[in-house]
Coordinates of C-alpha atoms and ligand atoms in Angstrom, one line a residue:
M1 CA -8.5 10.9 -1.1
Y2 CA -6.1 12.3 1.5
A3 CA -3.9 14.9 -0.4
Y4 CA -0.6 16.2 0.1
S5 CA -0.4 19.6 2.2
D6 CA 2.1 22.2 0.9
F7 CA 4.3 21.1 3.6
D8 CA 4.4 17.2 2.4
E9 CA 4.9 18.9 -1.4
S10 CA 7.9 20.9 -0.5
F11 CA 9.3 18.2 1.6
V12 CA 9.1 15.5 -0.7
R13 CA 10.6 17.7 -4.0
D14 CA 13.3 18.9 -1.5
R15 CA 14.2 15.3 -0.9
V16 CA 14.3 14.7 -4.6
R17 CA 16.5 17.4 -5.3
Q18 CA 18.9 16.3 -2.8
F19 CA 18.8 12.8 -4.0
R20 CA 19.4 13.8 -7.6
D21 CA 22.6 15.4 -6.5
Q22 CA 23.7 12.4 -4.5
V23 CA 23.0 10.2 -7.7
A24 CA 24.9 12.4 -9.9
R25 CA 27.9 12.4 -7.4
R26 CA 27.5 8.5 -7.4
I27 CA 27.6 8.4 -11.1
D28 CA 30.8 10.4 -11.5
G29 CA 32.7 8.8 -8.8
R30 CA 32.6 11.3 -6.1
L31 CA 30.7 9.1 -4.0
T32 CA 31.5 5.5 -3.2
E33 CA 29.0 2.7 -3.2
D34 CA 29.8 2.6 0.7
E35 CA 28.7 6.5 1.0
F36 CA 25.9 6.2 -1.4
K37 CA 24.3 3.3 0.2
P38 CA 22.6 4.9 3.4
L39 CA 21.7 8.0 1.0
R40 CA 19.8 5.4 -1.5
L41 CA 18.2 3.7 1.2
M42 CA 16.7 6.5 2.7
N43 CA 15.2 7.1 -0.6
G44 CA 13.9 3.3 -1.2
L45 CA 16.4 2.2 -3.7
Y46 CA 18.2 -1.0 -2.8
L47 CA 20.6 -3.0 -4.9
Q48 CA 19.2 -6.5 -5.6
L49 CA 20.8 -9.4 -7.6
H50 CA 20.7 -8.1 -11.2
A51 CA 19.6 -4.3 -10.6
Y52 CA 18.5 -1.5 -8.4
M53 CA 15.1 -1.6 -7.0
L54 CA 13.0 1.1 -6.1
R55 CA 10.3 0.6 -3.4
V56 CA 7.4 2.9 -3.4
A57 CA 5.2 3.3 -0.4
I58 CA 1.5 3.1 -1.0
P59 CA 0.3 4.5 2.3
Y60 CA -2.4 2.2 4.0
G61 CA -2.7 0.8 0.6
T62 CA -4.8 3.6 -0.7
L63 CA -4.7 4.8 -4.4
D64 CA -6.7 6.5 -7.0
A65 CA -6.8 6.1 -10.5
R66 CA -4.4 9.2 -11.3
Q67 CA -1.8 7.4 -9.2
M68 CA -2.5 4.0 -10.5
R69 CA -2.0 5.5 -14.1
Q70 CA 1.4 7.3 -13.0
L71 CA 2.8 3.9 -11.6
A72 CA 1.8 2.4 -14.9
A73 CA 3.5 5.2 -17.1
I74 CA 6.7 5.0 -14.6
S75 CA 6.9 1.4 -15.2
E76 CA 6.8 1.7 -18.8
R77 CA 9.1 4.8 -19.4
W78 CA 11.9 3.6 -16.7
D79 CA 11.4 0.3 -15.9
R80 CA 10.3 -2.9 -17.6
G81 CA 6.5 -2.1 -18.1
Y82 CA 5.4 -3.7 -14.9
G83 CA 5.4 -3.3 -10.9
H84 CA 5.5 -5.7 -8.2
F85 CA 2.9 -5.3 -5.4
T86 CA 4.3 -6.5 -1.8
T87 CA 2.9 -7.9 1.4
R88 CA 3.4 -4.4 2.7
Q89 CA 1.4 -2.4 0.6
N90 CA 4.4 -1.1 -1.5
I91 CA 5.0 -1.3 -5.0
Q92 CA 8.4 -2.1 -6.1
F93 CA 10.1 -1.6 -9.7
N94 CA 12.8 -4.0 -10.3
W95 CA 14.8 -2.7 -13.1
P96 CA 15.4 1.2 -12.8
K97 CA 18.7 2.6 -13.7
L98 CA 20.3 4.7 -11.4
G99 CA 20.4 8.0 -13.1
D100 CA 16.6 7.5 -13.9
V101 CA 15.7 7.3 -10.1
P102 CA 15.5 11.1 -9.6
D103 CA 13.1 11.5 -12.5
M104 CA 11.0 8.7 -11.3
L105 CA 10.9 10.2 -7.7
D106 CA 9.8 13.4 -9.3
A107 CA 7.1 11.6 -11.2
L108 CA 5.8 10.1 -7.9
A109 CA 5.8 13.4 -6.2
D110 CA 3.7 14.6 -9.1
V111 CA 0.9 12.2 -8.0
G112 CA 1.5 12.8 -4.2
M113 CA 3.7 9.6 -3.7
H114 CA 7.4 8.9 -2.6
A115 CA 9.9 6.1 -1.5
I116 CA 10.9 7.8 1.7
Q117 CA 11.1 5.4 4.4
T118 CA 10.4 2.3 2.7
S119 CA 13.9 1.2 3.9
G120 CA 16.2 1.5 6.7
N121 CA 16.0 1.5 10.4
C122 CA 12.9 4.0 10.6
V123 CA 9.1 3.8 10.9
R124 CA 8.0 2.1 7.6
N125 CA 4.8 2.5 5.7
V126 CA 1.8 2.1 8.3
T127 CA -0.3 -0.5 6.7
S128 CA -3.9 -1.2 7.3
D129 CA -7.0 -3.4 6.2
H130 CA -7.3 -3.4 2.3
F131 CA -11.1 -3.3 2.7
A132 CA -10.7 -0.1 5.0
G133 CA -13.9 2.1 4.5
A134 CA -15.9 -0.3 2.8
A135 CA -16.0 -3.5 5.0
A136 CA -19.3 -4.6 6.5
D137 CA -17.6 -5.4 9.7
E138 CA -15.8 -2.0 10.2
I139 CA -15.9 -0.3 13.4
A140 CA -14.1 2.8 12.3
D141 CA -12.0 3.6 9.0
P142 CA -8.4 2.5 10.0
R143 CA -6.8 5.3 7.3
P144 CA -7.3 8.2 9.3
Y145 CA -5.2 6.9 12.2
A146 CA -2.7 5.4 9.7
E147 CA -2.4 8.8 8.1
L148 CA -1.9 10.6 11.4
L149 CA 0.8 8.0 12.3
R150 CA 2.1 8.7 8.9
Q151 CA 2.5 12.2 9.3
W152 CA 4.0 12.0 12.9
S153 CA 6.5 9.3 11.8
S154 CA 7.8 10.9 8.6
D155 CA 11.2 12.4 9.0
H156 CA 10.4 12.0 12.7
P157 CA 14.0 13.6 14.1
E158 CA 14.2 10.8 16.8
F159 CA 13.2 7.9 15.1
Q160 CA 15.4 7.7 11.7
Y161 CA 18.1 5.7 13.3
L162 CA 16.3 2.7 15.3
P163 CA 18.0 -0.3 16.3
R164 CA 16.2 -1.8 13.3
K165 CA 13.3 -1.2 11.1
F166 CA 9.7 -0.6 12.6
K167 CA 6.3 -1.8 11.2
I168 CA 2.9 -0.7 12.4
A169 CA -0.3 -2.2 11.0
I170 CA -3.8 -1.1 11.8
T171 CA -7.0 -2.8 11.4
G172 CA -10.6 -1.1 11.9
A173 CA -12.8 -4.2 11.8
T174 CA -13.4 -7.2 13.7
A175 CA -11.8 -9.4 11.3
D176 CA -7.9 -8.8 11.4
R177 CA -7.1 -8.3 7.6
A178 CA -3.7 -6.4 8.2
V179 CA -1.9 -9.0 10.1
T180 CA -1.5 -6.5 12.8
R181 CA -0.2 -9.4 15.3
A182 CA 2.8 -9.7 13.4
H183 CA 3.9 -6.3 13.3
D184 CA 6.1 -4.2 15.9
I185 CA 2.9 -2.7 17.0
G186 CA -0.5 -3.8 15.9
L187 CA -3.5 -1.5 16.7
R188 CA -6.8 -2.9 16.6
V189 CA -9.8 -0.6 16.7
V190 CA -12.2 -1.3 19.5
A191 CA -15.2 0.4 21.1
R192 CA -15.7 0.5 24.9
D193 CA -18.6 2.1 26.4
G194 CA -19.4 4.1 23.3
A195 CA -15.9 5.1 22.9
V196 CA -13.5 4.5 20.0
G197 CA -9.9 3.1 21.2
F198 CA -7.4 0.5 20.3
Q199 CA -6.2 -2.8 21.4
V200 CA -2.3 -2.3 21.0
S201 CA 0.0 -5.2 20.6
V202 CA 3.7 -5.1 20.5
G203 CA 6.7 -7.3 19.6
G204 CA 5.1 -9.2 16.9
G205 CA 7.3 -9.8 13.7
L206 CA 8.0 -12.7 11.0
G207 CA 11.7 -13.2 9.9
R208 CA 13.9 -15.7 11.7
T209 CA 12.4 -15.5 15.0
P210 CA 8.6 -15.3 14.2
M211 CA 6.6 -13.9 17.4
I212 CA 3.0 -13.1 17.8
G213 CA 2.7 -9.4 19.1
R214 CA 1.7 -9.5 22.8
I215 CA -1.2 -7.3 24.2
I216 CA 0.4 -4.3 26.0
R217 CA -2.7 -2.2 26.2
D218 CA -6.2 -3.6 26.3
F219 CA -7.8 -0.1 25.5
L220 CA -6.0 2.9 24.4
P221 CA -8.0 5.9 23.8
E222 CA -8.2 7.6 20.5
A223 CA -6.8 10.8 21.5
D224 CA -3.6 9.1 23.2
L225 CA -2.6 7.2 20.0
V226 CA 0.4 9.4 19.0
P227 CA 2.0 10.1 22.6
Y228 CA 1.5 6.2 23.4
V229 CA 2.9 5.0 20.0
E230 CA 6.0 7.4 20.6
A231 CA 6.4 6.3 24.1
V232 CA 6.7 2.6 22.7
L233 CA 9.3 4.0 20.2
G234 CA 10.8 5.9 22.8
V235 CA 11.6 2.8 24.9
Y236 CA 12.5 0.7 22.0
N237 CA 15.1 3.2 20.8
Q238 CA 16.9 3.0 24.0
L239 CA 16.5 -0.5 24.8
G240 CA 16.6 -2.2 21.4
R241 CA 19.9 -4.3 20.9
R242 CA 22.3 -2.3 18.4
D243 CA 25.0 -5.1 18.9
N244 CA 23.5 -7.8 16.8
K245 CA 21.0 -6.8 14.1
Y246 CA 19.2 -10.4 14.4
K247 CA 18.3 -9.3 17.8
A248 CA 17.6 -5.8 17.2
R249 CA 13.8 -5.9 16.6
I250 CA 11.5 -4.8 19.3
K251 CA 10.2 -8.4 19.6
I252 CA 13.4 -9.6 20.9
A253 CA 13.2 -6.9 23.6
V254 CA 10.0 -7.8 24.9
H255 CA 11.0 -11.6 24.8
E256 CA 14.2 -10.9 26.7
M257 CA 13.1 -8.2 29.1
G258 CA 9.3 -9.6 29.6
L259 CA 6.1 -7.6 28.5
D260 CA 5.7 -6.4 32.1
T261 CA 8.8 -4.4 32.2
I262 CA 8.2 -3.1 28.8
R263 CA 4.7 -2.0 29.3
D264 CA 5.9 -0.3 32.8
L265 CA 8.6 1.7 30.8
V266 CA 6.2 2.6 28.1
E267 CA 3.6 3.7 30.6
A268 CA 5.9 5.8 32.8
R269 CA 7.3 7.5 29.6
F270 CA 3.8 8.0 28.3
A271 CA 2.5 9.7 31.5
E272 CA 5.6 11.9 31.5
T273 CA 5.4 13.0 27.8
R274 CA 1.7 13.0 27.2
S275 CA 1.0 16.7 28.0
E276 CA 3.4 17.6 25.1
F277 CA 1.1 16.3 22.6
P278 CA -1.7 18.7 21.4
G279 CA -4.5 16.1 21.2
A280 CA -5.6 14.3 18.2
E281 CA -9.0 15.8 17.6
A282 CA -8.4 18.6 15.5
A283 CA -5.9 16.8 13.3
L284 CA -8.2 13.8 13.0
A285 CA -11.0 16.0 12.1
E286 CA -9.1 17.3 9.3
I287 CA -7.9 13.9 8.0
R288 CA -11.3 12.5 8.2
A289 CA -12.6 14.7 5.8
A290 CA -10.3 13.6 3.3
F291 CA -11.3 10.2 4.0
R292 CA -15.1 10.7 3.8
A293 CA -17.1 7.9 1.8
P294 CA -18.0 8.6 -1.7
G295 CA -21.4 9.7 -2.8
F296 CA -22.8 6.1 -3.2
R297 CA -25.4 5.6 -6.0
A298 CA -28.2 2.9 -5.4
G299 CA -26.8 -0.4 -6.9
G300 CA -29.3 -3.4 -7.0
T301 CA -29.7 -5.7 -3.9
A302 CA -28.5 -8.9 -5.6
I303 CA -25.4 -10.3 -7.4
P304 CA -26.9 -10.4 -11.1
S305 CA -26.6 -13.5 -12.6
G306 CA -24.3 -14.2 -15.4
S307 CA -22.2 -16.9 -17.2
P308 CA -20.7 -19.6 -15.1
A309 CA -17.4 -17.9 -15.4
F310 CA -19.0 -14.6 -13.8
R311 CA -20.4 -16.7 -11.1
A312 CA -17.3 -18.4 -10.2
W313 CA -15.7 -15.1 -10.0
A314 CA -18.3 -13.8 -7.9
D315 CA -18.0 -16.6 -5.5
T316 CA -14.4 -16.3 -4.8
N317 CA -13.5 -12.6 -5.5
L318 CA -16.2 -10.4 -4.0
A319 CA -16.4 -9.6 -0.3
A320 CA -19.3 -8.0 1.7
H321 CA -19.7 -4.4 1.4
R322 CA -21.5 -2.2 4.5
R323 CA -24.0 -1.2 1.9
G324 CA -26.0 -4.2 0.8
D325 CA -26.2 -2.9 -2.8
H326 CA -22.3 -2.7 -3.4
A327 CA -19.6 -5.4 -3.0
I328 CA -16.0 -5.3 -2.7
V329 CA -13.9 -6.7 -5.6
T330 CA -10.7 -8.3 -5.5
V331 CA -8.7 -8.2 -8.7
S332 CA -6.4 -11.4 -8.5
L333 CA -2.8 -10.6 -9.6
K334 CA -2.6 -14.5 -9.1
T335 CA -3.7 -15.9 -12.5
P336 CA -2.0 -19.1 -12.4
G337 CA 1.4 -19.0 -14.0
Q338 CA 1.8 -15.5 -13.5
Q339 CA 4.3 -14.0 -11.0
P340 CA 2.5 -13.2 -8.0
G341 CA 1.8 -9.6 -7.2
D342 CA 3.0 -8.4 -10.8
A343 CA 0.8 -5.9 -12.6
S344 CA 1.6 -4.9 -16.2
A345 CA 1.3 -1.0 -17.1
D346 CA -1.5 -2.0 -19.4
Q347 CA -3.3 -3.8 -16.4
M348 CA -2.7 -0.9 -14.2
R349 CA -4.5 1.4 -16.6
V350 CA -7.4 -0.9 -17.1
I351 CA -7.7 -1.0 -12.9
A352 CA -7.4 2.8 -13.1
D353 CA -10.3 3.2 -15.8
L354 CA -12.3 0.7 -13.6
A355 CA -12.0 2.4 -10.7
E356 CA -13.1 5.7 -12.4
T357 CA -16.1 4.5 -14.1
Y358 CA -17.3 2.0 -11.4
G359 CA -15.4 2.7 -8.1
Y360 CA -15.6 6.0 -7.1
D361 CA -11.9 6.3 -8.1
E362 CA -10.8 4.2 -5.3
I363 CA -8.1 1.3 -5.3
R364 CA -6.5 -0.6 -2.4
I365 CA -3.7 -2.9 -2.3
S366 CA -4.1 -5.9 -0.3
H367 CA -1.2 -7.6 1.8
R368 CA -1.9 -10.8 -0.1
Q369 CA -0.3 -9.1 -3.1
N370 CA -3.8 -8.4 -5.1
V371 CA -5.6 -5.3 -6.0
I372 CA -9.1 -4.2 -4.6
L373 CA -12.0 -2.1 -5.9
P374 CA -13.4 -1.4 -2.5
H375 CA -16.9 0.1 -3.8
V376 CA -18.7 -1.4 -7.0
R377 CA -22.3 -1.2 -7.3
K378 CA -23.6 -4.7 -7.5
D379 CA -25.4 -3.9 -11.2
D380 CA -22.0 -2.9 -12.3
L381 CA -20.2 -6.2 -11.5
P382 CA -20.8 -8.0 -14.8
A383 CA -19.4 -5.0 -16.6
V384 CA -16.5 -4.9 -14.3
F385 CA -15.8 -8.8 -14.5
E386 CA -15.7 -8.7 -18.3
A387 CA -13.5 -5.7 -18.5
L388 CA -11.0 -7.5 -15.9
A389 CA -11.5 -10.7 -17.8
A390 CA -10.1 -9.1 -21.1
A391 CA -7.3 -7.9 -19.5
G392 CA -6.3 -11.1 -17.9
L393 CA -7.3 -9.9 -14.5
A394 CA -10.2 -12.1 -13.7
A395 CA -8.8 -15.1 -12.1
A396 CA -11.3 -16.4 -9.8
N397 CA -9.3 -17.3 -6.8
A398 CA -9.1 -14.8 -4.2
G399 CA -8.2 -16.6 -1.1
L400 CA -7.8 -19.8 -2.6
I401 CA -4.7 -22.2 -2.9
S402 CA -3.3 -20.4 -6.1
D403 CA -3.8 -17.1 -4.5
I404 CA -0.3 -17.4 -3.4
I405 CA 1.9 -14.9 -1.6
A406 CA 5.7 -15.2 -2.8
C407 CA 8.5 -12.9 -2.2
P408 CA 10.9 -12.1 -5.1
G409 CA 13.4 -14.9 -4.1
M410 CA 16.5 -15.9 -5.9
D411 CA 14.8 -14.3 -9.1
Y412 CA 15.6 -10.8 -7.8
C413 CA 16.7 -10.7 -4.3
A414 CA 20.4 -10.6 -3.2
L415 CA 19.5 -12.4 0.4
A416 CA 17.6 -15.4 -1.2
T417 CA 18.7 -19.0 -0.4
A418 CA 16.1 -20.4 -3.0
R419 CA 13.7 -19.5 -5.8
S420 CA 10.1 -18.6 -4.8
I421 CA 8.4 -17.6 -7.8
P422 CA 8.7 -20.6 -9.9
V423 CA 7.2 -22.6 -6.8
A424 CA 4.5 -20.6 -6.6
Q425 CA 3.8 -20.4 -10.2
E426 CA 4.1 -24.4 -10.6
I427 CA 1.7 -25.1 -7.6
A428 CA -0.9 -22.5 -8.9
V429 CA -0.7 -24.3 -12.4
L430 CA -0.8 -27.9 -10.9
F431 CA -4.1 -26.9 -9.0
E432 CA -5.4 -25.3 -12.0
T433 CA -4.9 -27.9 -14.1
L434 CA -6.4 -30.7 -11.7
D435 CA -9.2 -28.0 -11.5
L436 CA -9.2 -28.4 -7.6
A437 CA -8.7 -25.0 -6.0
H438 CA -12.6 -24.3 -5.7
E439 CA -13.1 -28.1 -4.3
V440 CA -10.4 -27.2 -1.8
G441 CA -12.0 -23.9 -0.5
P442 CA -10.2 -21.3 1.3
L443 CA -6.5 -21.8 1.8
R444 CA -3.4 -19.6 2.2
L445 CA -0.3 -20.7 0.8
N446 CA 2.7 -18.4 1.0
V447 CA 6.5 -18.8 0.0
S448 CA 9.4 -17.0 1.0
G449 CA 12.8 -17.5 -0.4
C450 CA 15.0 -17.0 2.6
I451 CA 14.4 -17.0 6.5
N452 CA 13.6 -13.3 6.3
A453 CA 9.9 -14.3 5.6
C454 CA 9.1 -11.7 3.5
G455 CA 6.7 -14.1 1.8
H456 CA 4.6 -14.4 5.1
H457 CA 5.1 -18.2 5.0
H458 CA 4.8 -18.4 9.2
V459 CA 1.2 -17.2 8.9
A460 CA 0.0 -19.5 6.1
D461 CA -2.0 -22.6 6.1
I462 CA 0.9 -23.9 4.3
G463 CA 4.1 -22.2 4.5
I464 CA 6.8 -22.8 2.2
L465 CA 10.4 -21.6 3.2
G466 CA 13.3 -22.0 0.7
L467 CA 16.9 -22.7 1.9
E468 CA 19.9 -23.7 0.4
R469 CA 21.5 -27.2 1.8
A470 CA 25.0 -28.3 0.7
G471 CA 24.4 -26.1 -2.6
A472 CA 20.9 -27.1 -3.4
E473 CA 17.5 -25.6 -2.8
T474 CA 15.5 -27.3 -0.3
Y475 CA 12.1 -26.4 0.8
Q476 CA 10.6 -26.7 4.5
I477 CA 7.0 -26.8 5.1
T478 CA 5.0 -25.4 7.9
L479 CA 1.4 -25.9 8.5
G480 CA -1.3 -24.3 10.6
G481 CA -0.2 -20.8 10.5
D482 CA -2.8 -17.7 10.6
P483 CA -2.7 -14.4 10.1
T484 CA -6.1 -13.4 11.2
E485 CA -7.3 -12.5 14.5
R486 CA -6.9 -16.3 15.4
I487 CA -3.1 -15.6 14.6
A488 CA -0.9 -18.7 15.0
I489 CA 2.9 -19.4 13.8
G490 CA 2.8 -22.4 11.6
E491 CA 4.5 -25.8 12.7
R492 CA 7.2 -27.4 10.8
T493 CA 6.2 -30.6 9.3
G494 CA 10.0 -32.2 9.3
P495 CA 12.7 -32.5 7.0
G496 CA 12.5 -30.2 3.7
F497 CA 11.9 -31.3 0.1
A498 CA 14.0 -30.7 -2.9
A499 CA 13.0 -28.4 -5.6
D500 CA 11.4 -31.1 -7.7
E501 CA 9.6 -32.7 -4.7
I502 CA 8.0 -29.6 -3.3
V503 CA 5.0 -29.1 -5.5
G504 CA 4.4 -33.2 -4.9
A505 CA 4.5 -32.5 -1.1
V506 CA 1.9 -29.9 -1.5
E507 CA -0.4 -32.1 -3.4
R508 CA -0.1 -34.7 -0.6
I509 CA -1.1 -32.2 1.9
V510 CA -4.1 -31.1 0.2
M511 CA -5.3 -34.5 -0.9
A512 CA -4.8 -35.5 3.0
Y513 CA -7.2 -32.6 3.9
L514 CA -9.8 -33.5 1.2
E515 CA -10.0 -37.0 2.7
R516 CA -10.1 -36.0 6.2
R517 CA -12.3 -33.0 6.2
E518 CA -15.8 -33.5 7.9
S519 CA -17.4 -31.4 5.1
R520 CA -16.8 -29.0 2.4
D521 CA -17.6 -26.3 5.2
E522 CA -14.6 -27.4 7.4
T523 CA -11.7 -25.3 6.0
F524 CA -8.1 -26.2 5.8
A525 CA -7.6 -23.9 8.8
D526 CA -10.3 -25.6 10.7
A527 CA -9.5 -29.1 9.8
Y528 CA -5.8 -28.5 10.8
R529 CA -7.0 -27.2 14.1
R530 CA -8.9 -30.5 14.7
L531 CA -6.4 -32.9 13.4
G532 CA -3.1 -31.4 14.5
L533 CA 0.0 -32.2 12.4
A534 CA 0.3 -35.8 12.6
P535 CA -2.0 -36.9 9.8
F536 CA -0.2 -34.6 7.3
Q537 CA 3.2 -35.7 8.1
E538 CA 2.2 -39.1 7.7
A539 CA 0.9 -37.9 4.2
L540 CA 4.0 -36.1 3.6
Y541 CA 6.8 -38.6 4.8
T542 CA 5.5 -42.3 4.7
E543 CA 6.8 -44.2 1.7
G544 CA 4.1 -44.8 -0.7
S545 CA 2.2 -41.8 0.1
K546 CA 4.9 -40.0 -2.1
E547 CA 4.2 -42.4 -5.1
D548 CA 0.5 -42.2 -4.8
A549 CA 0.8 -38.5 -5.4
A550 CA 3.5 -38.7 -8.1
Ligands
HEM601 C1 15.3 -6.1 -1.9 C2 14.4 -7.0 -1.5 C3 14.1 -7.3 -0.1 C4 15.2 -7.3 1.0 C5 16.5 -7.1 0.7 C6 14.2 -7.8 2.2 C7 15.0 -7.8 3.6 C8 14.0 -8.3 4.4 C9 14.8 -8.6 6.0 C10 16.3 -8.6 5.9 C11 13.7 -9.0 6.5 C12 13.8 -9.4 8.0 C13 13.8 -8.6 9.1 C14 13.9 -8.9 10.4 O1 13.6 -10.1 10.7 O2 14.4 -8.2 11.3 C15 12.7 -9.0 5.9 C16 11.4 -9.0 6.4 C17 10.0 -8.6 5.8 N1 10.1 -8.2 4.4 FE1 11.3 -7.9 3.1 N2 13.1 -7.6 1.9 C18 13.1 -7.5 0.3 C19 11.6 -7.5 -0.2 C20 10.3 -7.7 0.4 C21 9.3 -7.8 -0.5 C22 9.2 -7.9 -1.9 C23 8.3 -7.9 0.3 C24 6.8 -8.2 0.2 C25 6.4 -9.1 -0.7 C26 8.9 -7.8 2.0 C27 7.9 -7.9 2.9 C28 8.8 -8.3 4.1 C29 8.0 -8.8 5.2 C30 6.5 -8.8 5.4 C31 9.0 -9.1 6.3 C32 8.7 -9.7 7.6 C33 7.9 -9.0 8.6 C34 8.8 -8.5 9.5 O3 9.5 -7.6 9.5 O4 8.9 -9.1 10.5 N3 10.3 -7.6 1.6 N4 13.0 -8.4 4.6
SF4_602 S1 12.3 -13.7 2.2 FE1 14.6 -13.4 1.7 S2 14.7 -14.1 -0.5 FE2 12.3 -13.2 0.0 S3 12.3 -11.1 -0.3 FE3 13.0 -11.4 1.8 S4 14.9 -11.3 1.8 FE4 14.6 -11.7 -0.3

């Protein structure tokens, strides 16, 4: 586990001290809200519909039990006893009181956490594969690189006022579980001629103008990571549009100027500045030592047999570990009916206990808003399952239709044009009631409450976008989006659906898939690639099909 250096520690504490003073001045009126806003945003504090919201970074999605317990304690002491895990490996507290926030930040600093650069036009939390360090298909653990980038980007003097926010994701495996191509910079570890480096994409993003990142460098040697990323940022900082915030992301610069122009500018800057960097070897060696694999204990070669409930959970919520005697456990925060991505303080503590007892004190947060225990001995799986089940955390639905990503939408977010949480809840409950989720198999369904696309709807098999039309909520559907290495942006099916129609519409899509798939092995994504949009449009919009599914 990476531990803060003395420099990190004093930097974070200084920030809290500064912010405590700013909060005091806001509360006694010496600062207006307009003056205070940029200061609070620099510390991850947003103002939402009903209250402030504090967004805390979980770098590369990695936590230990002590940190998870502290998040639980913070949520109980200063919030409403729960936290919301987001698609960018952050946790959000939805109800803090302004005067309490400095104490919350101090409590975070006690366990090496903070909320810096979780907002604003800077380099945001660098996200990573949630199976990092454990996945069977991993070439190299991406987290040391992510940590290197965290150190480089934190308080970087040149990149605090970029044209717009900047998001970097990195994966070290052959499967892309970090949605790298939907990020401003996406990094994929690749091996070439025995050397490790990166395939670099640039200009990906979701939001109102979804774009897939373009490959700007096929192979970037490991040692050049920081100077090259800095060159990209430097070019973007100069060229990104500051006249229009909707056109300010690097994806627009790439689109408007062309990839070749951007590449030439980046390479020129890189060539010019590279010699100023000390090289990554020493820093990486030190960081890597903090990410050493735990001392694994032998753990049985097969998954133990157990109750039908255990088997159903094992079928969906386990993934292949690089050691045959271990498994990666997904702890679902998507029990049908619950708010996707929320965990109560008690649940956080259960997860922390399990991580300590059975998981070598390691926890990850996934961009699908679930929690991961990355290293569990196969022999221990039944005990882990029982403890999770007792805490309401054993929904057997990882990767299924009820494992829905949903942004806060109109229940919390000031920018929302529609509700997203209730839609997600209703869909999850429907498929639970129909007992169909396992029959349908892997299917990503994501919901966003406005065009900003925080709920990743563009890259879902079934994406739902909530909008407001003539004073009423309406939900547009996109199909065929894919967040993996096969990255695709979903296609719109046609006119949207009213709030009371959207769940039925999803049901018709799923029924159309079940009728048309070639076998149970053909996933929704594969069937969609074969069939295209037409049969689903027919199921959605042909009169009669609506009544069938009513
Ligand atoms: C206070 C609440 C929030 C506000 C005000 C907010 C605001 C925004 C805005 C304005 C964008 C569009 C950026 C652009 O296109 O340039 C965006 C994108 C995004 N947000 Fe949020 N967001 C909020 C909460 C969340 C939450 C809870 C999540 C995770 C569940 C999230 C994850 C993302 C992601 C993944 C994107 C799209 C990726 C991209 O930037 O291209 N946001 N957000
Ligand atoms: S997609 Fe829109 S409604 Fe949802 S969290 Fe983002 S800004 Fe808010």
